[in-house]
Short mmCIF file of C-alpha atoms and ligand atoms in Angstrom, two decimals:
data_model
loop_
_atom_site.label_atom_id
_atom_site.label_comp_id
_atom_site.label_asym_id
_atom_site.label_seq_id
_atom_site.Cartn_x
_atom_site.Cartn_y
_atom_site.Cartn_z
CA GLY B 89 112.11 87.93 97.54
CA LYS B 90 110.00 89.86 100.72
CA GLU B 91 111.10 93.40 100.50
CA ILE B 92 108.02 94.97 103.15
CA ILE B 93 106.37 93.06 105.20
CA LEU B 94 103.38 94.91 107.56
CA ASN B 95 102.12 92.38 109.87
CA GLY B 96 98.65 93.63 112.38
CA VAL B 97 99.45 97.28 111.40
CA ASP B 98 96.68 99.70 113.11
CA LYS B 99 97.00 103.37 112.97
CA THR B 100 94.42 105.36 114.84
CA TYR B 101 95.37 109.59 114.85
CA GLN B 102 94.68 111.50 118.01
CA THR B 103 92.40 114.29 116.88
CA ARG B 104 91.02 117.25 118.81
CA THR B 105 87.24 115.76 118.47
CA GLY B 106 88.29 112.71 119.31
CA ASN B 107 90.61 109.21 117.71
CA VAL B 108 90.60 108.78 113.80
CA GLN B 109 91.39 105.06 113.26
CA ALA B 110 92.96 105.23 109.70
CA LEU B 111 93.87 101.36 109.59
CA SER B 112 93.23 98.45 110.83
CA LYS B 113 95.20 95.07 111.38
CA VAL B 114 96.39 95.54 107.97
CA SER B 115 98.80 92.47 107.03
CA LEU B 116 100.51 92.47 104.21
CA THR B 117 103.97 91.35 101.79
CA ILE B 118 105.48 93.26 98.60
CA GLU B 119 108.23 91.52 96.65
CA ARG B 120 110.79 93.09 95.50
CA SER B 121 110.70 94.83 92.08
CA SER B 122 107.09 94.39 91.95
CA PHE B 123 104.52 97.25 91.08
CA VAL B 124 102.20 97.32 93.42
CA SER B 125 98.60 100.07 93.25
CA ILE B 126 96.62 100.45 96.38
CA VAL B 127 93.21 101.89 95.55
CA GLY B 128 90.37 102.93 97.54
CA PRO B 129 87.61 105.45 98.11
CA SER B 130 88.73 109.49 99.65
CA GLY B 131 89.67 109.09 102.43
CA CYS B 132 89.75 104.84 103.43
CA GLY B 133 93.76 105.42 104.23
CA LYS B 134 95.88 105.00 101.47
CA SER B 135 97.81 108.74 101.96
CA THR B 136 97.99 106.81 106.25
CA LEU B 137 99.35 103.38 104.75
CA MET B 138 101.80 104.62 102.87
CA ASN B 139 103.50 107.09 105.34
CA LEU B 140 103.61 104.13 107.40
CA ILE B 141 106.13 102.23 104.80
CA ALA B 142 107.98 105.80 103.56
CA GLY B 143 109.15 106.64 107.65
CA LEU B 144 107.47 109.23 107.71
CA ASP B 145 104.80 107.79 110.62
CA THR B 146 104.93 105.09 113.15
CA PRO B 147 101.95 102.41 113.27
CA SER B 148 99.32 102.52 116.48
CA GLU B 149 99.89 99.11 116.73
CA GLY B 150 101.57 96.37 114.24
CA THR B 151 105.09 96.42 112.87
CA ILE B 152 106.93 97.19 109.33
CA MET B 153 109.76 95.28 108.90
CA MET B 154 111.79 96.37 105.43
CA ASN B 155 114.52 93.76 103.95
CA GLY B 156 114.44 92.28 106.97
CA GLU B 157 114.70 95.42 109.26
CA LYS B 158 111.93 97.58 111.34
CA VAL B 159 111.12 100.81 109.50
CA THR B 160 111.38 103.45 112.65
CA GLY B 161 112.01 106.45 110.20
CA PRO B 162 112.17 107.29 106.63
CA THR B 163 114.78 105.10 105.28
CA SER B 164 116.91 106.60 102.50
CA GLY B 165 116.52 103.73 99.96
CA ASN B 166 112.70 104.96 99.19
CA ALA B 167 111.72 108.30 97.10
CA VAL B 168 108.51 109.10 97.56
CA VAL B 169 106.63 111.14 94.31
CA PHE B 170 103.32 113.52 95.83
CA GLN B 171 100.18 114.62 94.35
CA LYS B 172 101.73 117.80 94.72
CA ASP B 173 105.00 118.00 92.93
CA LEU B 174 107.47 120.09 95.97
CA LEU B 175 109.62 121.54 93.76
CA GLN B 176 110.88 124.74 95.20
CA GLU B 177 110.07 128.02 93.20
CA TRP B 178 113.02 129.88 93.45
CA ARG B 179 115.63 126.98 92.86
CA THR B 180 115.89 125.64 88.76
CA ILE B 181 114.65 122.67 87.14
CA LEU B 182 118.11 121.29 88.08
CA GLY B 183 118.50 122.19 91.40
CA ASN B 184 115.55 120.95 92.84
CA VAL B 185 116.89 117.76 91.21
CA LEU B 186 120.02 117.94 92.94
CA LEU B 187 118.50 118.66 96.25
CA PRO B 188 118.28 115.51 97.71
CA MET B 189 121.87 114.68 97.25
CA GLU B 190 122.58 118.27 98.61
CA ILE B 191 120.10 117.62 101.42
CA HIS B 192 122.24 114.12 102.02
CA ASN B 193 125.00 115.36 101.42
CA ILE B 194 125.37 113.03 98.72
CA THR B 195 128.79 114.50 96.56
CA TRP B 196 129.96 111.11 95.36
CA LEU B 197 130.61 110.08 91.22
CA HIS B 198 126.44 108.12 90.77
CA ARG B 199 125.96 104.98 90.39
CA SER B 200 124.85 105.05 87.16
CA GLY B 201 128.19 104.81 85.01
CA ASN B 202 131.17 107.04 86.90
CA LYS B 203 128.58 110.35 86.13
CA THR B 204 128.56 113.22 88.41
CA ASN B 205 125.03 114.47 90.26
CA ARG B 206 124.68 117.34 87.68
CA ALA B 207 125.57 115.26 84.75
CA ARG B 208 122.66 112.35 85.96
CA ALA B 209 120.38 115.06 86.33
CA LEU B 210 120.85 116.03 82.79
CA GLU B 211 120.36 112.94 81.56
CA LEU B 212 117.22 112.37 84.13
CA LEU B 213 115.56 115.17 82.72
CA ALA B 214 116.14 114.80 78.54
CA SER B 215 114.74 111.12 79.34
CA VAL B 216 111.79 112.55 80.40
CA GLY B 217 111.49 115.09 77.71
CA LEU B 218 113.55 118.27 79.87
CA LYS B 219 116.19 118.23 77.91
CA GLY B 220 116.75 122.64 77.41
CA PHE B 221 114.40 123.62 80.66
CA GLU B 222 117.40 122.70 83.33
CA ASP B 223 118.16 126.35 84.04
CA LYS B 224 113.78 126.92 84.21
CA TYR B 225 111.85 127.91 87.06
CA PRO B 226 109.09 125.07 88.18
CA ASN B 227 106.81 128.62 87.13
CA GLU B 228 107.87 128.42 83.52
CA LEU B 229 106.66 124.36 83.31
CA SER B 230 103.32 123.75 82.76
CA GLY B 231 102.48 120.80 85.18
CA GLY B 232 102.96 117.59 83.38
CA MET B 233 106.44 118.96 83.49
CA ARG B 234 106.89 120.27 86.57
CA GLN B 235 106.32 116.02 87.85
CA ARG B 236 108.41 115.06 84.79
CA ALA B 237 110.86 117.16 87.13
CA ALA B 238 109.97 116.15 90.41
CA ILE B 239 109.81 112.12 89.19
CA CYS B 240 113.20 113.25 88.34
CA ARG B 241 114.57 113.80 91.82
CA ALA B 242 113.22 111.33 92.79
CA LEU B 243 115.39 109.15 90.08
CA ILE B 244 118.69 110.11 91.14
CA GLN B 245 118.27 109.01 94.81
CA GLU B 246 118.19 105.31 93.17
CA PRO B 247 116.13 104.67 95.61
CA LYS B 248 115.01 100.51 95.91
CA LEU B 249 111.68 101.49 96.56
CA LEU B 250 109.88 104.59 94.71
CA LEU B 251 106.57 105.58 96.89
CA MET B 252 103.89 107.38 94.92
CA ASP B 253 101.02 108.64 96.11
CA GLU B 254 98.46 109.54 93.43
CA PRO B 255 101.13 111.98 91.44
CA PHE B 256 99.82 112.37 88.10
CA GLY B 257 96.19 113.23 90.38
CA ALA B 258 96.19 116.99 88.77
CA LEU B 259 97.04 116.30 85.30
CA ASP B 260 94.95 116.49 82.11
CA ALA B 261 93.95 113.17 80.95
CA LEU B 262 96.48 113.38 78.05
CA THR B 263 99.51 113.97 80.26
CA ARG B 264 98.72 111.68 82.36
CA GLU B 265 98.39 108.87 79.78
CA GLN B 266 102.16 109.98 78.41
CA MET B 267 103.54 109.55 81.78
CA MET B 268 101.91 106.73 82.95
CA TYR B 269 103.55 104.78 80.13
CA ASP B 270 106.56 107.32 80.84
CA LEU B 271 106.20 105.53 84.40
CA LEU B 272 106.04 101.62 83.24
CA LYS B 273 109.58 102.63 80.79
CA ILE B 274 111.57 103.76 84.34
CA ALA B 275 110.22 101.24 86.18
CA ALA B 276 111.78 98.39 83.74
CA GLU B 277 114.70 100.18 83.47
CA PHE B 278 115.30 100.54 87.26
CA GLY B 279 114.20 97.87 88.44
CA PHE B 280 113.00 98.91 92.14
CA THR B 281 109.94 98.27 93.50
CA VAL B 282 106.33 101.51 93.00
CA LEU B 283 103.35 101.12 95.24
CA PHE B 284 101.60 103.91 93.36
CA ILE B 285 98.37 105.29 95.05
CA THR B 286 95.42 106.48 93.24
CA HIS B 287 91.85 106.90 92.51
CA SER B 288 91.64 105.17 88.82
CA ILE B 289 91.19 101.32 88.97
CA GLU B 290 91.84 101.54 85.03
CA GLU B 291 95.65 103.59 85.88
CA ALA B 292 96.20 100.55 88.47
CA VAL B 293 95.45 97.96 86.00
CA PHE B 294 97.46 99.35 83.61
CA LEU B 295 100.55 99.68 85.73
CA SER B 296 100.74 97.72 88.39
CA ASP B 297 101.09 93.31 89.00
CA ARG B 298 99.30 93.91 91.61
CA VAL B 299 96.05 95.66 92.76
CA LEU B 300 95.69 95.89 96.52
CA VAL B 301 91.54 97.59 96.88
CA MET B 302 90.92 99.27 100.41
CA SER B 303 87.56 99.94 102.19
CA GLU B 304 87.54 102.58 104.95
CA ARG B 305 86.16 102.81 108.09
CA PRO B 306 87.92 101.64 109.64
CA GLY B 307 91.59 101.36 106.67
CA ALA B 308 91.52 97.82 105.13
CA ILE B 309 92.65 95.51 101.91
CA VAL B 310 89.63 93.46 100.97
CA LYS B 311 90.80 92.86 97.66
CA ASP B 312 94.06 91.64 96.56
CA ILE B 313 94.41 90.97 92.83
CA GLU B 314 97.33 89.59 90.63
CA ILE B 315 97.24 91.41 87.33
CA ASP B 316 98.62 89.27 84.34
CA LEU B 317 98.18 90.97 81.60
CA GLU B 318 101.31 92.44 79.45
CA LYS B 319 103.00 95.54 79.64
CA PRO B 320 103.79 97.89 77.35
CA ARG B 321 107.24 98.44 79.24
CA GLY B 322 110.12 100.29 77.33
P1 LIG P 171 93.32 108.24 101.27
O1 LIG P 171 94.85 108.61 101.02
O2 LIG P 171 92.79 106.77 100.88
O3 LIG P 171 92.10 109.74 101.07
P2 LIG P 171 94.02 109.24 104.41
O4 LIG P 171 95.16 107.79 105.21
O5 LIG P 171 94.21 110.36 103.78
O6 LIG P 171 92.79 108.54 103.33
O7 LIG P 171 93.57 109.20 105.57
C1 LIG P 171 92.06 108.39 106.25
C2 LIG P 171 91.81 108.82 107.25
O8 LIG P 171 92.30 109.07 108.48
C3 LIG P 171 90.69 109.92 107.07
O9 LIG P 171 89.35 109.75 107.91
C4 LIG P 171 91.34 111.36 107.89
O10 LIG P 171 90.46 112.32 107.78
C5 LIG P 171 92.33 110.68 108.38
N1 LIG P 171 93.24 111.32 109.05
C6 LIG P 171 94.92 111.23 107.87
N2 LIG P 171 95.03 112.28 108.34
C7 LIG P 171 95.49 112.31 109.83
C8 LIG P 171 95.86 113.13 110.71
N3 LIG P 171 96.92 113.91 110.65
N4 LIG P 171 95.37 113.30 111.50
C9 LIG P 171 93.89 113.25 111.75
N5 LIG P 171 93.33 112.43 110.91
C10 LIG P 171 94.00 112.24 109.97
P1 LIG P 172 100.20 119.99 81.37
O1 LIG P 172 100.49 119.35 81.67
O2 LIG P 172 99.53 121.22 80.31
O3 LIG P 172 99.22 119.15 80.27
P2 LIG P 172 102.86 119.03 79.40
O4 LIG P 172 103.59 118.18 80.35
O5 LIG P 172 101.44 117.55 78.50
O6 LIG P 172 101.14 119.79 78.97
O7 LIG P 172 103.57 119.61 78.11
C1 LIG P 172 103.00 119.49 76.44
C2 LIG P 172 103.95 120.05 76.09
O8 LIG P 172 103.97 121.19 76.68
C3 LIG P 172 105.45 119.79 75.97
O9 LIG P 172 105.53 118.21 76.02
C4 LIG P 172 106.34 121.38 75.83
O10 LIG P 172 106.67 120.81 75.11
C5 LIG P 172 105.31 121.86 76.02
N1 LIG P 172 105.51 122.80 76.95
C6 LIG P 172 104.39 123.23 77.84
N2 LIG P 172 104.53 124.47 78.64
C7 LIG P 172 105.73 124.99 78.21
C8 LIG P 172 106.83 126.20 77.93
N3 LIG P 172 106.75 126.47 79.71
N4 LIG P 172 108.06 125.67 77.83
C9 LIG P 172 107.99 125.45 76.77
N5 LIG P 172 107.39 124.46 76.41
C10 LIG P 172 106.69 124.46 77.10
#
């Protein structure tokens, strides 16, 4: 089914030196459980588009609907992963993964098989190779490991939509490749919709069912490509 529908979305930022039109007349439909990448040059509006869909900012014109409801702010069904992992340095890895559950005061046993949040967090950490690292602090881990922890912090919320803004942009090539395989496995397992921003066409084609290509001044989708390659999922 259609999960996300953008209709004539414009975004203009007001700045001290004038207006910047970041997006112009973006209309788009995203199917549930699809993996959609957005590529394009720096400044073409990728992050703006993602922030609008995530409800972190509002369009200047046009509407964004999610599952039939207008997006007016952050939704509990969304989780976002950025290039910077934004881990809290004074919390342990486990504490970081559990943070969204604390913030949203989610105390129920976890939906995935009646597990406590703690048990689920440990299971997620183990699934990305971080077993035994739960009591470490972020600065004791490598960049790749930190980003894996940040992904666990998103996954524990069991999002319907996972939004990722250059999640592997700060990682070296080898780690990035491993992370791409991990992400495919995770996406297949969870079945959520993924919106994935990247600079890398290669990354987009490898991961996605569909690649949206944007161009700048003002930001717009100029190509919409279905990717038919068999994914090495699972
Ligand atoms: P991308 O993610 O593709 O690099 P962005 O969405 O970050 O592009 O930016 C699109 C355009 O909007 C750029 O020209 C950028 O400078 C501008 N822009 C982004 N965020 C803001 C903001 N908060 N205030 C003013 N201009 C912004
Ligand atoms: P990077 O992001 O620096 O390229 P990775 O996340 O790929 O590194 O980590 C490579 C491997 O190195 C990890 O799987 C882990 O086994 C080991 N490693 C990295 N940092 C640490 C650490 N602080 N403590 C223990 N092992 C580590």
